[in-house]
PDB file of C-alpha atoms in Angstrom:
ATOM      1  CA  MET A 147      16.027 -25.967  11.415  1.00 39.00           C
ATOM      2  CA  THR A 148      14.211 -24.348  14.313  1.00 42.00           C
ATOM      3  CA  THR A 149      11.873 -21.614  13.179  1.00 47.00           C
ATOM      4  CA  TRP A 150       9.841 -18.886  14.808  1.00 44.00           C
ATOM      5  CA  GLY A 151       7.287 -16.609  13.240  1.00 47.00           C
ATOM      6  CA  ARG A 152       4.622 -17.147  10.688  1.00 45.00           C
ATOM      7  CA  ASP A 153       5.087 -19.744   7.990  1.00 48.00           C
ATOM      8  CA  LYS A 154       2.402 -18.412   5.704  1.00 50.00           C
ATOM      9  CA  ARG A 155       1.529 -20.680   2.768  1.00 46.00           C
ATOM     10  CA  ARG A 156       1.087 -18.173  -0.012  1.00 58.00           C
ATOM     11  CA  ASP A 157      -0.801 -18.407  -3.236  1.00 69.00           C
ATOM     12  CA  SER A 158       1.570 -18.718  -6.201  1.00 90.00           C
ATOM     13  CA  VAL A 159      -0.168 -15.794  -7.916  1.00 93.00           C
ATOM     14  CA  ASP A 160       0.469 -13.637  -4.833  1.00 94.00           C
ATOM     15  CA  GLU A 161       4.141 -14.489  -5.076  1.00 94.00           C
ATOM     16  CA  ARG A 162       4.301 -13.752  -8.809  1.00 95.00           C
ATOM     17  CA  ILE A 163       2.641 -10.376  -8.283  1.00 97.00           C
ATOM     18  CA  GLU A 164       4.925  -9.522  -5.375  1.00 96.00           C
ATOM     19  CA  ASP A 165       8.030 -10.558  -7.313  1.00 96.00           C
ATOM     20  CA  ALA A 166       6.966  -8.425 -10.268  1.00 97.00           C
ATOM     21  CA  VAL A 167       6.289  -5.356  -8.132  1.00 97.00           C
ATOM     22  CA  PHE A 168       9.646  -5.577  -6.386  1.00 97.00           C
ATOM     23  CA  ALA A 169      11.457  -6.145  -9.672  1.00 96.00           C
ATOM     24  CA  LEU A 170       9.832  -3.000 -11.078  1.00 97.00           C
ATOM     25  CA  MET A 171      10.729  -1.122  -7.874  1.00 95.00           C
ATOM     26  CA  GLU A 172      14.400  -1.458  -8.752  1.00 92.00           C
ATOM     27  CA  THR A 173      13.935   1.259 -11.399  1.00 94.00           C
ATOM     28  CA  THR A 174      10.580   2.886 -10.626  1.00 96.00           C
ATOM     29  CA  ASP A 175       9.148   4.682  -7.618  1.00 96.00           C
ATOM     30  CA  ILE A 176       6.279   2.783  -5.983  1.00 96.00           C
ATOM     31  CA  PRO A 177       3.565   5.381  -6.834  1.00 95.00           C
ATOM     32  CA  LYS A 178       4.611   5.248 -10.509  1.00 96.00           C
ATOM     33  CA  ILE A 179       4.373   1.468 -10.832  1.00 97.00           C
ATOM     34  CA  GLY A 180       1.165   0.781 -12.748  1.00 97.00           C
ATOM     35  CA  VAL A 181      -0.989  -2.292 -12.458  1.00 97.00           C
ATOM     36  CA  GLY A 182      -0.615  -2.685 -16.220  1.00 97.00           C
ATOM     37  CA  ALA A 183       3.139  -3.115 -15.923  1.00 97.00           C
ATOM     38  CA  VAL A 184       2.699  -5.614 -13.106  1.00 97.00           C
ATOM     39  CA  VAL A 185       0.176  -7.806 -14.911  1.00 97.00           C
ATOM     40  CA  ARG A 186       2.314  -7.800 -18.054  1.00 97.00           C
ATOM     41  CA  ALA A 187       5.314  -8.955 -16.057  1.00 96.00           C
ATOM     42  CA  CYS A 188       3.218 -11.675 -14.401  1.00 93.00           C
ATOM     43  CA  GLY A 189       1.290 -12.761 -17.481  1.00 93.00           C
ATOM     44  CA  ILE A 190      -2.046 -12.349 -15.679  1.00 96.00           C
ATOM     45  CA  SER A 191      -5.143 -10.256 -16.221  1.00 96.00           C
ATOM     46  CA  ARG A 192      -6.086  -7.082 -14.377  1.00 96.00           C
ATOM     47  CA  SER A 193      -9.072  -8.848 -12.865  1.00 96.00           C
ATOM     48  CA  THR A 194      -6.763 -11.527 -11.457  1.00 96.00           C
ATOM     49  CA  PHE A 195      -4.544  -8.844  -9.913  1.00 97.00           C
ATOM     50  CA  TYR A 196      -7.510  -7.167  -8.238  1.00 97.00           C
ATOM     51  CA  ARG A 197      -8.753 -10.464  -6.868  1.00 96.00           C
ATOM     52  CA  HIS A 198      -5.529 -10.627  -4.890  1.00 96.00           C
ATOM     53  CA  PHE A 199      -4.616  -6.995  -4.149  1.00 96.00           C
ATOM     54  CA  ASP A 200      -6.345  -3.635  -4.114  1.00 96.00           C
ATOM     55  CA  SER A 201      -3.338  -1.740  -5.431  1.00 97.00           C
ATOM     56  CA  VAL A 202       0.413  -1.882  -6.073  1.00 97.00           C
ATOM     57  CA  ASP A 203       0.957  -0.115  -2.760  1.00 97.00           C
ATOM     58  CA  ALA A 204      -1.001  -2.889  -1.022  1.00 97.00           C
ATOM     59  CA  VAL A 205       1.473  -5.436  -2.416  1.00 97.00           C
ATOM     60  CA  VAL A 206       4.415  -3.551  -0.898  1.00 97.00           C
ATOM     61  CA  LYS A 207       2.663  -2.909   2.413  1.00 96.00           C
ATOM     62  CA  GLY A 208       1.636  -6.588   2.586  1.00 96.00           C
ATOM     63  CA  PHE A 209       5.282  -7.665   2.294  1.00 96.00           C
ATOM     64  CA  GLU A 210       6.325  -5.158   4.932  1.00 96.00           C
ATOM     65  CA  THR A 211       3.553  -6.202   7.306  1.00 95.00           C
ATOM     66  CA  ASP A 212       4.399  -9.879   6.950  1.00 94.00           C
ATOM     67  CA  LEU A 213       8.144  -9.300   7.441  1.00 95.00           C
ATOM     68  CA  LEU A 214       7.661  -7.134  10.528  1.00 94.00           C
ATOM     69  CA  ALA A 215       5.070  -9.563  11.949  1.00 94.00           C
ATOM     70  CA  ASN A 216       7.580 -12.391  11.633  1.00 93.00           C
ATOM     71  CA  MET A 217      10.248 -10.267  13.318  1.00 91.00           C
ATOM     72  CA  HIS A 218       7.807  -9.438  16.110  1.00 90.00           C
ATOM     73  CA  ASP A 219       7.043 -13.127  16.641  1.00 90.00           C
ATOM     74  CA  ILE A 220      10.763 -13.932  16.844  1.00 88.00           C
ATOM     75  CA  ASN A 221      11.276 -11.051  19.294  1.00 84.00           C
ATOM     76  CA  SER A 222       8.381 -12.246  21.450  1.00 84.00           C
ATOM     77  CA  TYR A 223       9.942 -15.696  21.688  1.00 78.00           C
ATOM     78  CA  ALA A 224      13.311 -14.164  22.532  1.00 73.00           C
ATOM     79  CA  LEU A 225      11.825 -12.238  25.457  1.00 72.00           C
ATOM     80  CA  LYS A 226      10.813 -15.511  27.103  1.00 70.00           C
ATOM     81  CA  ALA A 227      14.448 -16.511  27.524  1.00 61.00           C
ATOM     82  CA  ARG A 228      16.404 -15.432  30.593  1.00 54.00           C
ATOM     83  CA  PHE A 229      18.765 -12.557  29.896  1.00 50.00           C
ATOM     84  CA  GLY A 230      22.283 -13.564  30.821  1.00 52.00           C
ATOM     85  CA  GLN A 231      25.882 -13.894  29.822  1.00 47.00           C
ATOM     86  CA  SER A 232      24.985 -16.397  27.129  1.00 45.00           C
ATOM     87  CA  GLU A 233      23.787 -13.408  25.116  1.00 51.00           C
ATOM     88  CA  LEU A 234      27.401 -12.880  24.125  1.00 59.00           C
ATOM     89  CA  ASP A 235      26.991 -15.915  21.856  1.00 71.00           C
ATOM     90  CA  PRO A 236      24.659 -15.792  18.846  1.00 76.00           C
ATOM     91  CA  THR A 237      21.278 -16.948  20.147  1.00 78.00           C
ATOM     92  CA  PRO A 238      18.867 -19.050  18.062  1.00 85.00           C
ATOM     93  CA  THR A 239      16.425 -16.144  17.831  1.00 85.00           C
ATOM     94  CA  MET A 240      19.085 -13.725  16.682  1.00 85.00           C
ATOM     95  CA  ILE A 241      20.240 -16.207  14.051  1.00 90.00           C
ATOM     96  CA  ARG A 242      16.639 -16.674  12.916  1.00 92.00           C
ATOM     97  CA  ARG A 243      16.232 -12.916  12.501  1.00 91.00           C
ATOM     98  CA  MET A 244      19.258 -12.850  10.219  1.00 94.00           C
ATOM     99  CA  GLU A 245      18.044 -15.902   8.294  1.00 95.00           C
ATOM    100  CA  LEU A 246      14.676 -14.200   7.732  1.00 95.00           C
ATOM    101  CA  LEU A 247      16.417 -11.107   6.385  1.00 95.00           C
ATOM    102  CA  ALA A 248      18.692 -13.189   4.173  1.00 96.00           C
ATOM    103  CA  GLU A 249      15.728 -15.134   2.757  1.00 95.00           C
ATOM    104  CA  ARG A 250      14.063 -11.852   1.720  1.00 95.00           C
ATOM    105  CA  ARG A 251      17.235  -9.963   0.910  1.00 96.00           C
ATOM    106  CA  ASP A 252      16.417  -8.799  -2.630  1.00 95.00           C
ATOM    107  CA  LYS A 253      13.094  -7.285  -1.617  1.00 95.00           C
ATOM    108  CA  ILE A 254      14.484  -5.648   1.528  1.00 95.00           C
ATOM    109  CA  VAL A 255      17.283  -4.085  -0.524  1.00 94.00           C
ATOM    110  CA  ALA A 256      14.672  -2.802  -2.990  1.00 94.00           C
ATOM    111  CA  LEU A 257      12.571  -1.390  -0.118  1.00 93.00           C
ATOM    112  CA  ASN A 258      15.608   0.471   1.216  1.00 90.00           C
ATOM    113  CA  GLY A 259      16.662   1.647  -2.247  1.00 92.00           C
ATOM    114  CA  PRO A 260      15.946   4.965  -3.988  1.00 93.00           C
ATOM    115  CA  HIS A 261      12.606   3.715  -5.346  1.00 95.00           C
ATOM    116  CA  GLY A 262      11.489   1.906  -2.204  1.00 93.00           C
ATOM    117  CA  ASP A 263       9.454   2.873   0.850  1.00 94.00           C
ATOM    118  CA  PRO A 264      11.281   5.480   2.972  1.00 88.00           C
ATOM    119  CA  GLN A 265       9.012   4.637   5.929  1.00 91.00           C
ATOM    120  CA  PHE A 266      10.069   0.986   6.064  1.00 92.00           C
ATOM    121  CA  VAL A 267      13.373   1.562   7.874  1.00 87.00           C
ATOM    122  CA  HIS A 268      11.557   3.751  10.399  1.00 89.00           C
ATOM    123  CA  LYS A 269       8.982   1.045  11.107  1.00 91.00           C
ATOM    124  CA  ALA A 270      11.639  -1.636  11.439  1.00 90.00           C
ATOM    125  CA  THR A 271      13.709   0.581  13.735  1.00 88.00           C
ATOM    126  CA  ILE A 272      10.746   1.176  16.057  1.00 90.00           C
ATOM    127  CA  LEU A 273      10.067  -2.562  16.190  1.00 90.00           C
ATOM    128  CA  MET A 274      13.651  -3.378  17.149  1.00 87.00           C
ATOM    129  CA  HIS A 275      13.977  -0.440  19.546  1.00 86.00           C
ATOM    130  CA  ASP A 276      10.924  -1.603  21.475  1.00 87.00           C
ATOM    131  CA  HIS A 277      12.242  -5.157  21.566  1.00 85.00           C
ATOM    132  CA  PHE A 278      15.724  -4.227  22.781  1.00 81.00           C
ATOM    133  CA  ARG A 279      14.276  -1.799  25.346  1.00 82.00           C
ATOM    134  CA  ASP A 280      12.149  -4.619  26.759  1.00 83.00           C
ATOM    135  CA  ARG A 281      15.086  -7.020  26.574  1.00 77.00           C
ATOM    136  CA  LEU A 282      17.292  -4.716  28.647  1.00 75.00           C
ATOM    137  CA  ALA A 283      14.599  -3.537  31.050  1.00 76.00           C
ATOM    138  CA  ASP A 284      15.964  -5.539  33.980  1.00 72.00           C
ATOM    139  CA  VAL A 285      19.557  -4.304  33.573  1.00 69.00           C
ATOM    140  CA  PRO A 286      20.342  -2.047  36.551  1.00 71.00           C
ATOM    141  CA  GLY A 287      21.201   1.608  36.032  1.00 72.00           C
ATOM    142  CA  SER A 288      19.819   4.762  34.545  1.00 79.00           C
ATOM    143  CA  ALA A 289      16.907   4.341  32.130  1.00 79.00           C
ATOM    144  CA  ASP A 290      17.879   7.655  30.470  1.00 82.00           C
ATOM    145  CA  TYR A 291      21.394   6.461  29.659  1.00 80.00           C
ATOM    146  CA  ARG A 292      20.002   3.148  28.481  1.00 79.00           C
ATOM    147  CA  ASP A 293      17.727   4.933  26.026  1.00 82.00           C
ATOM    148  CA  PHE A 294      20.643   6.950  24.632  1.00 85.00           C
ATOM    149  CA  TYR A 295      22.644   3.752  24.304  1.00 82.00           C
ATOM    150  CA  LEU A 296      19.751   2.111  22.447  1.00 82.00           C
ATOM    151  CA  ALA A 297      19.587   5.016  19.977  1.00 85.00           C
ATOM    152  CA  PHE A 298      23.336   4.729  19.393  1.00 86.00           C
ATOM    153  CA  ALA A 299      23.335   0.935  19.124  1.00 83.00           C
ATOM    154  CA  LEU A 300      20.351   0.741  16.792  1.00 85.00           C
ATOM    155  CA  ALA A 301      21.957   3.161  14.352  1.00 88.00           C
ATOM    156  CA  GLY A 302      24.942   0.829  14.177  1.00 88.00           C
ATOM    157  CA  HIS A 303      22.675  -2.212  14.092  1.00 87.00           C
ATOM    158  CA  ASN A 304      20.824  -0.841  11.052  1.00 88.00           C
ATOM    159  CA  ASN A 305      24.021   0.109   9.244  1.00 91.00           C
ATOM    160  CA  VAL A 306      25.541  -3.345   9.810  1.00 92.00           C
ATOM    161  CA  ILE A 307      22.386  -4.999   8.446  1.00 94.00           C
ATOM    162  CA  GLN A 308      22.305  -2.698   5.434  1.00 93.00           C
ATOM    163  CA  TYR A 309      25.998  -3.266   4.684  1.00 95.00           C
ATOM    164  CA  TRP A 310      25.586  -7.017   5.004  1.00 96.00           C
ATOM    165  CA  LEU A 311      22.543  -7.259   2.740  1.00 96.00           C
ATOM    166  CA  GLU A 312      23.811  -4.849   0.100  1.00 95.00           C
ATOM    167  CA  GLU A 313      27.551  -5.491   0.079  1.00 96.00           C
ATOM    168  CA  ARG A 314      28.344  -8.780   1.852  1.00 96.00           C
ATOM    169  CA  PRO A 315      25.473 -11.236   1.353  1.00 96.00           C
ATOM    170  CA  ASP A 316      28.168 -13.940   1.165  1.00 96.00           C
ATOM    171  CA  VAL A 317      28.547 -13.770   4.955  1.00 96.00           C
ATOM    172  CA  ALA A 318      26.462 -16.395   6.718  1.00 95.00           C
ATOM    173  CA  PRO A 319      23.522 -15.265   8.917  1.00 95.00           C
ATOM    174  CA  GLU A 320      25.106 -17.021  11.918  1.00 93.00           C
ATOM    175  CA  LYS A 321      28.246 -14.899  11.623  1.00 92.00           C
ATOM    176  CA  VAL A 322      26.282 -11.670  11.319  1.00 93.00           C
ATOM    177  CA  ALA A 323      24.228 -12.676  14.362  1.00 91.00           C
ATOM    178  CA  ALA A 324      27.415 -13.242  16.353  1.00 88.00           C
ATOM    179  CA  VAL A 325      28.807  -9.837  15.308  1.00 87.00           C
ATOM    180  CA  LEU A 326      25.597  -8.005  16.223  1.00 86.00           C
ATOM    181  CA  ASN A 327      25.142  -9.796  19.518  1.00 80.00           C
ATOM    182  CA  ARG A 328      28.635  -9.003  20.670  1.00 77.00           C
ATOM    183  CA  LEU A 329      28.475  -5.378  19.496  1.00 78.00           C
ATOM    184  CA  PHE A 330      25.092  -4.863  21.128  1.00 73.00           C
ATOM    185  CA  TYR A 331      25.365  -6.773  24.407  1.00 64.00           C
ATOM    186  CA  ALA A 332      29.085  -6.616  25.173  1.00 64.00           C
ATOM    187  CA  PRO A 333      28.912  -3.280  27.049  1.00 64.00           C
ATOM    188  CA  PHE A 334      26.649  -4.971  29.595  1.00 59.00           C
ATOM    189  CA  PHE A 335      28.832  -8.029  30.217  1.00 52.00           C
ATOM    190  CA  LEU A 336      32.464  -7.286  29.423  1.00 46.00           C
ATOM    191  CA  ASP A 337      34.986  -5.575  31.680  1.00 44.00           C
ATOM    192  CA  GLY A 338      38.572  -5.473  30.577  1.00 41.00           C
ATOM    193  CA  GLY A 339      38.068  -8.392  28.235  1.00 40.00           C
ATOM    194  CA  HIS A 340      36.501 -10.641  30.885  1.00 41.00           C
ATOM    195  CA  VAL A 341      32.886 -11.564  31.396  1.00 39.00           C
ATOM    196  CA  ARG A 342      31.643 -10.142  34.685  1.00 42.00           C
ATOM    197  CA  ALA A 343      30.448 -12.646  37.230  1.00 38.00           C
ATOM    198  CA  ASN A 344      27.724 -10.261  38.332  1.00 39.00           C
ATOM    199  CA  PRO A 345      27.423  -7.716  35.538  1.00 42.00           C
ATOM    200  CA  ALA A 346      26.801  -4.161  36.679  1.00 42.00           C
ATOM    201  CA  SER A 347      25.303  -1.561  34.395  1.00 40.00           C
ATOM    202  CA  PRO A 348      27.680   0.690  32.471  1.00 40.00           C
ATOM    203  CA  PHE A 349      24.935   3.312  32.827  1.00 37.00           C
ATOM    204  CA  GLY A 350      25.123   4.057  36.550  1.00 39.00           C
ATOM    205  CA  ASP A 351      23.760   7.372  37.752  1.00 35.00           C
TER     206      ASP A 351
END
């Protein structure tokens, strides 16, 4: 399988600590998760915990940083490809984004849950907004209308991802990638059900 992003070889203790924190997050707000509860769940000492992390919050932020860094790397690779009508099909980078989310599904659902980090969705939205804005920068038409379209499309993008991860994890990443690509890019390439030979912007002045 082709991969993009950072394949970080993690210490097994790091993984055990992270798993324990996210398991506790299912019922407990992050600020209320104590190191004592984490080390009991892991079967390690406090000193071992502090050799790996400064705090429980650092565990959560480390996961977020790594996930968003991987998404950024995938996006950077995607920007190197020529933007064209092939975007109507699920691209390898879009599929890889969905695979990455599927691989970390349980922790992402916990982050988005009532005890998770309310800032995570905001950070992820900014990352994807910047990527899609760059991706569509060479599409002719009004930049103002494009920005409004991006705000609209990203709201739907986030809701589709959330629905998939929380309610329909049985759907393959490739299928979700195809759905998102067509929902997101179709307005730029489809006209009456046919792909335009020379696509014009739907956002003309």
